[in-house]
Amino acid sequence: MRVHSPLSWIWVLAGIAAIMANGLEYREGRLQVLRGLSLMLFKGEVAALLGYPEAEALLGVLAGVRRPSAGGVRVLDVDPYEERAALSRRLGYLPPEPWLPEWVRVRRLAEMVGARGGLRPREAAERMRNLLARMGMEDRLERRVSELSAEDRALAATLLTLLPDPEVLLLSSPLKMLGPLARSELASLFSEYASRDRALVFSASSIEEADFASRVVLLADGRVAASGPLSELLKTIGAEYYVVLRSLDTRRIVDYIGKMPQVKMFSVSRGGAVRVWLNDFEHDLPVVLDLLVSLGIGLDSVEVGRLSAREALLNYIRRRAGSDRL
C-alpha cells in the first residue's frame, strides 16, 4: 500500500516526515471509522489525537495491527501492515488495554522488552530504573505487576514502550489514568524523547491532556477536522474570549455586527443576547463597542466570557457535522 503524492515523497526522501496517511479508509464491521483521512506527522513532533473512535483506529493502522480498507500509509517509509517486521525495532506501540503478566517483576519485563530492542538485560534494567526514577517510583523495579496500583501499572506499560528508544512511539491514552504530578512528569519525558528527532503520537481523552503537545489533531467524522498548535486550535474551535451584548434593539446589533470585519462569528440567544467572537479580542473589542455607540445603538449590558475547551470542542464538532450534511 503506497502513498502516491509526489510532494509527500519529497518530504520522506528528505527524512523529515515520520508518518504519512493519504486517503486512509478503515472499517470496523459496518462502521466506517476513517473516511479518506490524510495526515503528515514529522520527526521532532509530539502529536495528540483527539476524537473517538478515530484516534484509536488511526493508531492501530499506523502500528500495523489494523488493516486499512483503502488509502496509503507509511511509517518511516515503510508500510506498517505489509512490512511490519521491518518496523519491529523502530516503532513502539502502546495498545488501548496493555496486558502485563501479574506474576512477573517489572525488572524482568524490562529485560524481555529490551531484548527485543537489542539491549542486554543489565542495560535494559538500568534504563527502566532511570525511567522509573524520573517518575518517583524507582522502588517499583523489583515489584511484581500484581503489587502495582492501577496508576503504576499504566505508567509501567508506557515506560516499557519507551524503554527501547524507538524512532516512533504510538501511545493509546497514556495519560488517562494518571494524577496531575505523574501526568506532568510523563509529559516532560515525551517532550525530551521527541526533541531527539523522534516522533510521538498519542490519543488524548481531553484537550487538557494535550496541552503540552506541539500539535493537536482533532478527528471527527472519520477525517482531520482541525490540526495545529493547541493555542491555534482553541481559536479555531471557538475556545476563546467572547463578548455578550444586550440591547432593546437586537436586530440592529445583528445587522451591523454581521458586516464588521473585526467579527469572526456571532450567535443570538432566545432572550436576544448577542454573543460575539472577535478576530483579535483585546484589539477589536473597543473598536466594535465604539462603532455600535457611534451608530446610536444603546447597550443595556456588556459582559465578557469564555467557552470551556470541552464546550467549544463539542460545538465545533456539531457545526462540522451539520455542514457536512448540507
mmCIF file of C-alpha atoms in Angstrom:
data_model
loop_
_atom_site.group_PDB
_atom_site.id
_atom_site.type_symbol
_atom_site.label_atom_id
_atom_site.label_comp_id
_atom_site.label_asym_id
_atom_site.label_seq_id
_atom_site.Cartn_x
_atom_site.Cartn_y
_atom_site.Cartn_z
ATOM 1 C CA MET A 1 0.000 0.000 0.000
ATOM 2 C CA ARG A 2 1.671 3.216 -1.190
ATOM 3 C CA VAL A 3 1.205 6.941 -0.838
ATOM 4 C CA HIS A 4 1.100 8.405 -4.311
ATOM 5 C CA SER A 5 1.570 12.126 -3.683
ATOM 6 C CA PRO A 6 4.870 13.283 -5.269
ATOM 7 C CA LEU A 7 5.172 16.075 -2.715
ATOM 8 C CA SER A 8 4.826 13.558 0.112
ATOM 9 C CA TRP A 9 7.645 11.503 -1.327
ATOM 10 C CA ILE A 10 9.866 14.580 -1.387
ATOM 11 C CA TRP A 11 9.349 15.008 2.366
ATOM 12 C CA VAL A 12 10.074 11.340 3.002
ATOM 13 C CA LEU A 13 13.262 11.401 0.961
ATOM 14 C CA ALA A 14 14.337 14.491 2.849
ATOM 15 C CA GLY A 15 13.970 12.499 6.076
ATOM 16 C CA ILE A 16 11.524 14.984 7.570
ATOM 17 C CA ALA A 17 8.236 13.091 7.622
ATOM 18 C CA ALA A 18 7.887 10.226 10.088
ATOM 19 C CA ILE A 19 4.266 9.313 9.336
ATOM 20 C CA MET A 20 2.059 9.816 6.302
ATOM 21 C CA ALA A 21 -1.534 8.805 5.679
ATOM 22 C CA ASN A 22 -3.205 9.553 2.368
ATOM 23 C CA GLY A 23 -6.911 8.956 1.753
ATOM 24 C CA LEU A 24 -6.999 6.405 4.566
ATOM 25 C CA GLU A 25 -10.153 4.296 4.979
ATOM 26 C CA TYR A 26 -10.859 1.874 7.806
ATOM 27 C CA ARG A 27 -13.959 -0.077 8.809
ATOM 28 C CA GLU A 28 -14.913 -1.962 11.942
ATOM 29 C CA GLY A 29 -17.738 -4.230 10.885
ATOM 30 C CA ARG A 30 -20.404 -1.974 9.402
ATOM 31 C CA LEU A 31 -18.962 1.163 10.972
ATOM 32 C CA GLN A 32 -16.841 3.360 8.710
ATOM 33 C CA VAL A 33 -14.345 4.776 11.220
ATOM 34 C CA LEU A 34 -11.838 6.521 8.922
ATOM 35 C CA ARG A 35 -13.084 8.259 5.773
ATOM 36 C CA GLY A 36 -10.374 9.415 3.401
ATOM 37 C CA LEU A 37 -8.156 10.653 6.226
ATOM 38 C CA SER A 38 -4.908 12.346 5.204
ATOM 39 C CA LEU A 39 -2.243 13.417 7.665
ATOM 40 C CA MET A 40 1.505 14.013 7.800
ATOM 41 C CA LEU A 41 3.489 13.998 11.053
ATOM 42 C CA PHE A 42 7.126 14.974 11.368
ATOM 43 C CA LYS A 43 10.156 13.935 13.362
ATOM 44 C CA GLY A 44 10.531 16.098 16.438
ATOM 45 C CA GLU A 45 6.768 16.382 16.934
ATOM 46 C CA VAL A 46 4.593 15.353 19.850
ATOM 47 C CA ALA A 47 1.143 14.983 18.306
ATOM 48 C CA ALA A 48 -2.047 14.481 20.309
ATOM 49 C CA LEU A 49 -5.042 12.858 18.617
ATOM 50 C CA LEU A 50 -8.486 13.913 19.850
ATOM 51 C CA GLY A 51 -11.587 12.060 18.732
ATOM 52 C CA TYR A 52 -13.102 8.657 19.439
ATOM 53 C CA PRO A 53 -13.093 6.113 17.813
ATOM 54 C CA GLU A 54 -10.972 7.692 15.075
ATOM 55 C CA ALA A 55 -7.852 8.231 17.211
ATOM 56 C CA GLU A 56 -7.597 4.613 18.378
ATOM 57 C CA ALA A 57 -8.305 3.295 14.889
ATOM 58 C CA LEU A 58 -5.632 5.534 13.377
ATOM 59 C CA LEU A 59 -3.041 4.473 15.954
ATOM 60 C CA GLY A 60 -3.829 0.828 15.231
ATOM 61 C CA VAL A 61 -3.432 1.342 11.485
ATOM 62 C CA LEU A 62 -0.142 3.202 11.963
ATOM 63 C CA ALA A 63 1.118 0.417 14.237
ATOM 64 C CA GLY A 64 0.218 -2.234 11.672
ATOM 65 C CA VAL A 65 -2.253 -4.077 13.913
ATOM 66 C CA ARG A 66 -5.275 -2.905 11.900
ATOM 67 C CA ARG A 67 -5.532 -3.187 8.141
ATOM 68 C CA PRO A 68 -6.891 -0.175 6.234
ATOM 69 C CA SER A 69 -9.530 -0.892 3.609
ATOM 70 C CA ALA A 70 -8.223 1.799 1.255
ATOM 71 C CA GLY A 71 -5.673 4.583 1.006
ATOM 72 C CA GLY A 72 -1.981 4.649 1.776
ATOM 73 C CA VAL A 73 0.042 4.785 4.977
ATOM 74 C CA ARG A 74 3.795 4.955 5.551
ATOM 75 C CA VAL A 75 5.692 4.984 8.833
ATOM 76 C CA LEU A 76 9.402 5.731 8.434
ATOM 77 C CA ASP A 77 8.871 4.998 4.719
ATOM 78 C CA VAL A 78 7.553 1.505 5.496
ATOM 79 C CA ASP A 79 4.040 0.088 5.103
ATOM 80 C CA PRO A 80 3.290 -0.839 8.742
ATOM 81 C CA TYR A 81 0.847 -3.623 7.878
ATOM 82 C CA GLU A 82 2.559 -5.264 4.906
ATOM 83 C CA GLU A 83 6.109 -4.821 6.256
ATOM 84 C CA ARG A 84 5.526 -4.922 9.987
ATOM 85 C CA ALA A 85 8.709 -6.880 10.750
ATOM 86 C CA ALA A 86 10.809 -4.077 9.257
ATOM 87 C CA LEU A 87 9.466 -1.732 11.950
ATOM 88 C CA SER A 88 9.766 -4.095 14.911
ATOM 89 C CA ARG A 89 12.723 -2.238 16.451
ATOM 90 C CA ARG A 90 11.927 1.203 15.071
ATOM 91 C CA LEU A 91 8.360 1.590 16.312
ATOM 92 C CA GLY A 92 6.844 1.327 19.785
ATOM 93 C CA TYR A 93 3.110 0.820 20.283
ATOM 94 C CA LEU A 94 1.038 1.004 23.465
ATOM 95 C CA PRO A 95 -2.386 -0.596 22.786
ATOM 96 C CA PRO A 96 -5.647 0.616 24.386
ATOM 97 C CA GLU A 97 -5.563 -2.131 27.031
ATOM 98 C CA PRO A 98 -1.950 -3.227 27.548
ATOM 99 C CA TRP A 99 -1.545 -6.562 29.316
ATOM 100 C CA LEU A 100 1.244 -7.167 31.805
ATOM 101 C CA PRO A 101 1.580 -10.653 33.359
ATOM 102 C CA GLU A 102 0.672 -10.440 37.048
ATOM 103 C CA TRP A 103 3.397 -12.766 38.336
ATOM 104 C CA VAL A 104 6.379 -11.099 36.608
ATOM 105 C CA ARG A 105 8.584 -8.453 38.210
ATOM 106 C CA VAL A 106 8.998 -5.116 36.451
ATOM 107 C CA ARG A 107 12.751 -5.734 36.108
ATOM 108 C CA ARG A 108 12.118 -8.960 34.203
ATOM 109 C CA LEU A 109 9.606 -7.253 31.917
ATOM 110 C CA ALA A 110 12.209 -4.587 31.158
ATOM 111 C CA GLU A 111 14.766 -7.263 30.278
ATOM 112 C CA MET A 112 12.289 -9.007 27.964
ATOM 113 C CA VAL A 113 11.267 -5.792 26.205
ATOM 114 C CA GLY A 114 14.876 -4.650 25.992
ATOM 115 C CA ALA A 115 15.946 -7.937 24.380
ATOM 116 C CA ARG A 116 13.510 -7.327 21.513
ATOM 117 C CA GLY A 117 15.148 -3.931 21.072
ATOM 118 C CA GLY A 118 18.674 -5.338 21.093
ATOM 119 C CA LEU A 119 19.519 -4.392 24.691
ATOM 120 C CA ARG A 120 21.396 -6.563 27.160
ATOM 121 C CA PRO A 121 19.498 -7.458 30.363
ATOM 122 C CA ARG A 122 21.590 -5.219 32.618
ATOM 123 C CA GLU A 123 21.311 -2.270 30.226
ATOM 124 C CA ALA A 124 17.553 -2.698 29.896
ATOM 125 C CA ALA A 125 17.078 -2.920 33.670
ATOM 126 C CA GLU A 126 19.179 0.197 34.209
ATOM 127 C CA ARG A 127 17.189 2.137 31.630
ATOM 128 C CA MET A 128 13.963 1.100 33.305
ATOM 129 C CA ARG A 129 15.348 2.100 36.698
ATOM 130 C CA ASN A 130 16.180 5.563 35.346
ATOM 131 C CA LEU A 131 12.739 5.969 33.784
ATOM 132 C CA LEU A 132 11.028 4.899 36.992
ATOM 133 C CA ALA A 133 13.249 7.264 38.988
ATOM 134 C CA ARG A 134 12.071 10.156 36.812
ATOM 135 C CA MET A 135 8.536 9.300 37.877
ATOM 136 C CA GLY A 136 9.497 8.998 41.557
ATOM 137 C CA MET A 137 8.810 5.256 41.594
ATOM 138 C CA GLU A 138 12.246 3.624 41.406
ATOM 139 C CA ASP A 139 11.281 1.050 44.047
ATOM 140 C CA ARG A 140 8.716 -0.472 41.636
ATOM 141 C CA LEU A 141 11.513 -2.089 39.620
ATOM 142 C CA GLU A 142 11.638 -5.130 41.909
ATOM 143 C CA ARG A 143 7.878 -5.440 42.401
ATOM 144 C CA ARG A 144 5.593 -7.885 40.665
ATOM 145 C CA VAL A 145 2.876 -6.461 38.446
ATOM 146 C CA SER A 146 0.262 -7.774 40.902
ATOM 147 C CA GLU A 147 1.762 -5.481 43.573
ATOM 148 C CA LEU A 148 1.334 -2.306 41.497
ATOM 149 C CA SER A 149 -1.544 0.158 41.746
ATOM 150 C CA ALA A 150 -3.653 0.899 38.668
ATOM 151 C CA GLU A 151 -1.718 4.134 38.061
ATOM 152 C CA ASP A 152 1.629 2.373 38.488
ATOM 153 C CA ARG A 153 0.611 -0.338 36.016
ATOM 154 C CA ALA A 154 -0.379 2.251 33.444
ATOM 155 C CA LEU A 155 2.925 4.065 33.921
ATOM 156 C CA ALA A 156 4.943 0.847 33.774
ATOM 157 C CA ALA A 157 3.305 -0.133 30.480
ATOM 158 C CA THR A 158 4.080 3.279 28.982
ATOM 159 C CA LEU A 159 7.678 3.304 30.234
ATOM 160 C CA LEU A 160 8.251 -0.189 28.831
ATOM 161 C CA THR A 161 7.202 1.151 25.432
ATOM 162 C CA LEU A 162 9.714 3.988 25.806
ATOM 163 C CA LEU A 163 12.474 1.677 27.008
ATOM 164 C CA PRO A 164 13.981 0.530 23.650
ATOM 165 C CA ASP A 165 14.045 4.169 22.425
ATOM 166 C CA PRO A 166 12.260 3.552 19.095
ATOM 167 C CA GLU A 167 12.153 6.192 16.368
ATOM 168 C CA VAL A 168 8.352 6.449 16.504
ATOM 169 C CA LEU A 169 6.068 5.999 19.509
ATOM 170 C CA LEU A 170 2.328 5.373 19.141
ATOM 171 C CA LEU A 171 0.562 5.502 22.510
ATOM 172 C CA SER A 172 -3.081 4.877 23.321
ATOM 173 C CA SER A 173 -4.309 7.163 26.133
ATOM 174 C CA PRO A 174 -1.042 7.113 28.136
ATOM 175 C CA LEU A 175 -2.175 9.949 30.443
ATOM 176 C CA LYS A 176 -5.748 8.862 31.094
ATOM 177 C CA MET A 177 -5.292 7.121 34.461
ATOM 178 C CA LEU A 178 -2.616 9.424 35.853
ATOM 179 C CA GLY A 179 -2.739 12.087 38.519
ATOM 180 C CA PRO A 180 -1.500 15.654 37.861
ATOM 181 C CA LEU A 181 2.093 15.094 39.043
ATOM 182 C CA ALA A 182 2.611 11.853 37.118
ATOM 183 C CA ARG A 183 0.996 13.383 34.041
ATOM 184 C CA SER A 184 3.296 16.403 34.177
ATOM 185 C CA GLU A 185 6.468 14.327 34.554
ATOM 186 C CA LEU A 186 5.472 11.922 31.787
ATOM 187 C CA ALA A 187 4.723 14.871 29.511
ATOM 188 C CA SER A 188 8.278 16.109 30.129
ATOM 189 C CA LEU A 189 9.644 12.680 29.211
ATOM 190 C CA PHE A 190 7.625 12.694 25.994
ATOM 191 C CA SER A 191 8.897 16.140 25.011
ATOM 192 C CA GLU A 192 12.507 15.137 25.702
ATOM 193 C CA TYR A 193 12.049 11.988 23.633
ATOM 194 C CA ALA A 194 10.707 13.904 20.619
ATOM 195 C CA SER A 195 13.481 16.506 20.859
ATOM 196 C CA ARG A 196 15.939 13.807 19.773
ATOM 197 C CA ASP A 197 14.483 13.689 16.246
ATOM 198 C CA ARG A 198 11.794 11.197 17.266
ATOM 199 C CA ALA A 199 8.052 11.303 16.605
ATOM 200 C CA LEU A 200 5.484 10.640 19.319
ATOM 201 C CA VAL A 201 1.762 10.302 18.642
ATOM 202 C CA PHE A 202 -0.765 9.664 21.407
ATOM 203 C CA SER A 203 -4.514 9.659 21.844
ATOM 204 C CA ALA A 204 -5.979 12.009 24.433
ATOM 205 C CA SER A 205 -9.391 11.882 26.067
ATOM 206 C CA SER A 206 -9.491 15.640 26.686
ATOM 207 C CA ILE A 207 -7.876 18.847 25.498
ATOM 208 C CA GLU A 208 -6.303 19.202 28.944
ATOM 209 C CA GLU A 209 -4.275 16.026 28.320
ATOM 210 C CA ALA A 210 -2.950 17.534 25.101
ATOM 211 C CA ASP A 211 -1.740 20.860 26.498
ATOM 212 C CA PHE A 212 1.977 20.000 26.129
ATOM 213 C CA ALA A 213 1.773 18.585 22.594
ATOM 214 C CA SER A 214 3.447 20.500 19.788
ATOM 215 C CA ARG A 215 0.485 19.649 17.570
ATOM 216 C CA VAL A 216 -3.107 18.685 18.330
ATOM 217 C CA VAL A 217 -5.087 16.826 15.682
ATOM 218 C CA LEU A 218 -8.864 16.917 16.044
ATOM 219 C CA LEU A 219 -10.561 13.960 14.355
ATOM 220 C CA ALA A 220 -14.283 13.950 13.591
ATOM 221 C CA ASP A 221 -16.487 12.007 11.191
ATOM 222 C CA GLY A 222 -13.509 9.916 10.114
ATOM 223 C CA ARG A 223 -11.368 12.840 8.971
ATOM 224 C CA VAL A 224 -8.997 15.511 10.256
ATOM 225 C CA ALA A 225 -11.283 18.338 11.374
ATOM 226 C CA ALA A 226 -8.504 20.651 12.571
ATOM 227 C CA SER A 227 -4.782 20.445 13.231
ATOM 228 C CA GLY A 228 -2.173 22.743 14.724
ATOM 229 C CA PRO A 229 -0.660 24.043 17.973
ATOM 230 C CA LEU A 230 -3.159 23.991 20.841
ATOM 231 C CA SER A 231 -3.346 27.790 21.042
ATOM 232 C CA GLU A 232 -4.354 27.981 17.384
ATOM 233 C CA LEU A 233 -6.726 25.030 17.669
ATOM 234 C CA LEU A 234 -8.552 26.661 20.568
ATOM 235 C CA LYS A 235 -9.134 29.708 18.390
ATOM 236 C CA THR A 236 -10.340 27.521 15.532
ATOM 237 C CA ILE A 237 -12.935 25.731 17.653
ATOM 238 C CA GLY A 238 -14.002 28.909 19.446
ATOM 239 C CA ALA A 239 -12.499 28.278 22.902
ATOM 240 C CA GLU A 240 -11.578 31.914 23.398
ATOM 241 C CA TYR A 241 -12.971 35.100 24.861
ATOM 242 C CA TYR A 242 -16.262 36.472 23.604
ATOM 243 C CA VAL A 243 -18.469 39.423 24.471
ATOM 244 C CA VAL A 244 -22.202 39.272 25.201
ATOM 245 C CA LEU A 245 -24.177 42.345 24.126
ATOM 246 C CA ARG A 246 -27.695 43.067 25.358
ATOM 247 C CA SER A 247 -29.882 45.805 23.935
ATOM 248 C CA LEU A 248 -33.516 46.632 23.262
ATOM 249 C CA ASP A 249 -32.553 46.796 19.583
ATOM 250 C CA THR A 250 -31.107 43.321 18.982
ATOM 251 C CA ARG A 251 -31.997 43.381 15.283
ATOM 252 C CA ARG A 252 -29.868 46.474 14.609
ATOM 253 C CA ILE A 253 -26.929 44.982 16.544
ATOM 254 C CA VAL A 254 -27.101 41.825 14.439
ATOM 255 C CA ASP A 255 -27.367 43.832 11.203
ATOM 256 C CA TYR A 256 -24.208 45.816 11.955
ATOM 257 C CA ILE A 257 -22.214 43.064 13.692
ATOM 258 C CA GLY A 258 -22.549 40.837 10.638
ATOM 259 C CA LYS A 259 -20.827 43.484 8.483
ATOM 260 C CA MET A 260 -17.893 44.277 10.777
ATOM 261 C CA PRO A 261 -14.508 42.855 9.670
ATOM 262 C CA GLN A 262 -13.456 42.511 13.322
ATOM 263 C CA VAL A 263 -16.176 39.910 13.956
ATOM 264 C CA LYS A 264 -15.281 36.252 13.465
ATOM 265 C CA MET A 265 -18.750 34.881 14.264
ATOM 266 C CA PHE A 266 -21.766 35.576 16.460
ATOM 267 C CA SER A 267 -24.876 33.903 17.818
ATOM 268 C CA VAL A 268 -28.188 35.170 19.205
ATOM 269 C CA SER A 269 -29.931 33.578 22.193
ATOM 270 C CA ARG A 270 -33.700 33.258 22.513
ATOM 271 C CA GLY A 271 -33.617 36.098 25.007
ATOM 272 C CA GLY A 272 -31.976 38.392 22.460
ATOM 273 C CA ALA A 273 -28.430 38.391 23.864
ATOM 274 C CA VAL A 274 -25.800 38.567 21.111
ATOM 275 C CA ARG A 275 -22.614 36.554 21.726
ATOM 276 C CA VAL A 276 -19.728 37.814 19.581
ATOM 277 C CA TRP A 277 -16.301 36.290 18.858
ATOM 278 C CA LEU A 278 -13.651 38.684 17.556
ATOM 279 C CA ASN A 279 -10.544 38.116 15.444
ATOM 280 C CA ASP A 280 -8.307 39.852 17.992
ATOM 281 C CA PHE A 281 -10.291 40.224 21.200
ATOM 282 C CA GLU A 282 -8.182 42.795 23.051
ATOM 283 C CA HIS A 283 -7.679 44.994 19.991
ATOM 284 C CA ASP A 284 -11.110 44.633 18.372
ATOM 285 C CA LEU A 285 -13.434 44.893 21.389
ATOM 286 C CA PRO A 286 -13.091 48.663 21.970
ATOM 287 C CA VAL A 287 -13.347 49.253 18.212
ATOM 288 C CA VAL A 288 -16.605 47.309 17.934
ATOM 289 C CA LEU A 289 -18.133 48.949 21.010
ATOM 290 C CA ASP A 290 -17.204 52.436 19.759
ATOM 291 C CA LEU A 291 -18.756 51.661 16.369
ATOM 292 C CA LEU A 292 -22.020 50.496 17.924
ATOM 293 C CA VAL A 293 -22.236 53.575 20.157
ATOM 294 C CA SER A 294 -21.457 55.897 17.220
ATOM 295 C CA LEU A 295 -24.310 54.258 15.295
ATOM 296 C CA GLY A 296 -26.684 55.216 18.080
ATOM 297 C CA ILE A 297 -27.240 51.693 19.379
ATOM 298 C CA GLY A 298 -27.860 51.688 23.107
ATOM 299 C CA LEU A 299 -26.291 48.803 25.003
ATOM 300 C CA ASP A 300 -28.009 47.665 28.192
ATOM 301 C CA SER A 301 -25.071 45.489 29.226
ATOM 302 C CA VAL A 302 -21.692 44.232 28.018
ATOM 303 C CA GLU A 303 -20.296 41.010 29.501
ATOM 304 C CA VAL A 304 -17.077 39.162 28.737
ATOM 305 C CA GLY A 305 -16.959 35.372 28.915
ATOM 306 C CA ARG A 306 -15.058 32.390 27.634
ATOM 307 C CA LEU A 307 -16.176 28.960 26.467
ATOM 308 C CA SER A 308 -14.516 25.997 28.112
ATOM 309 C CA ALA A 309 -12.370 23.945 25.774
ATOM 310 C CA ARG A 310 -14.743 20.981 26.179
ATOM 311 C CA GLU A 311 -17.844 23.016 25.298
ATOM 312 C CA ALA A 312 -16.117 24.664 22.346
ATOM 313 C CA LEU A 313 -14.940 21.297 21.045
ATOM 314 C CA LEU A 314 -18.443 19.829 21.189
ATOM 315 C CA ASN A 315 -19.910 22.891 19.461
ATOM 316 C CA TYR A 316 -17.258 22.733 16.748
ATOM 317 C CA ILE A 317 -17.926 19.059 16.041
ATOM 318 C CA ARG A 318 -21.682 19.731 15.895
ATOM 319 C CA ARG A 319 -21.171 22.596 13.437
ATOM 320 C CA ARG A 320 -18.981 20.437 11.208
ATOM 321 C CA ALA A 321 -21.458 17.569 11.318
ATOM 322 C CA GLY A 322 -24.230 19.964 10.339
ATOM 323 C CA SER A 323 -22.237 21.474 7.450
ATOM 324 C CA ASP A 324 -21.280 18.000 6.164
ATOM 325 C CA ARG A 325 -24.964 17.092 5.920
ATOM 326 C CA LEU A 326 -25.750 20.141 3.785
#
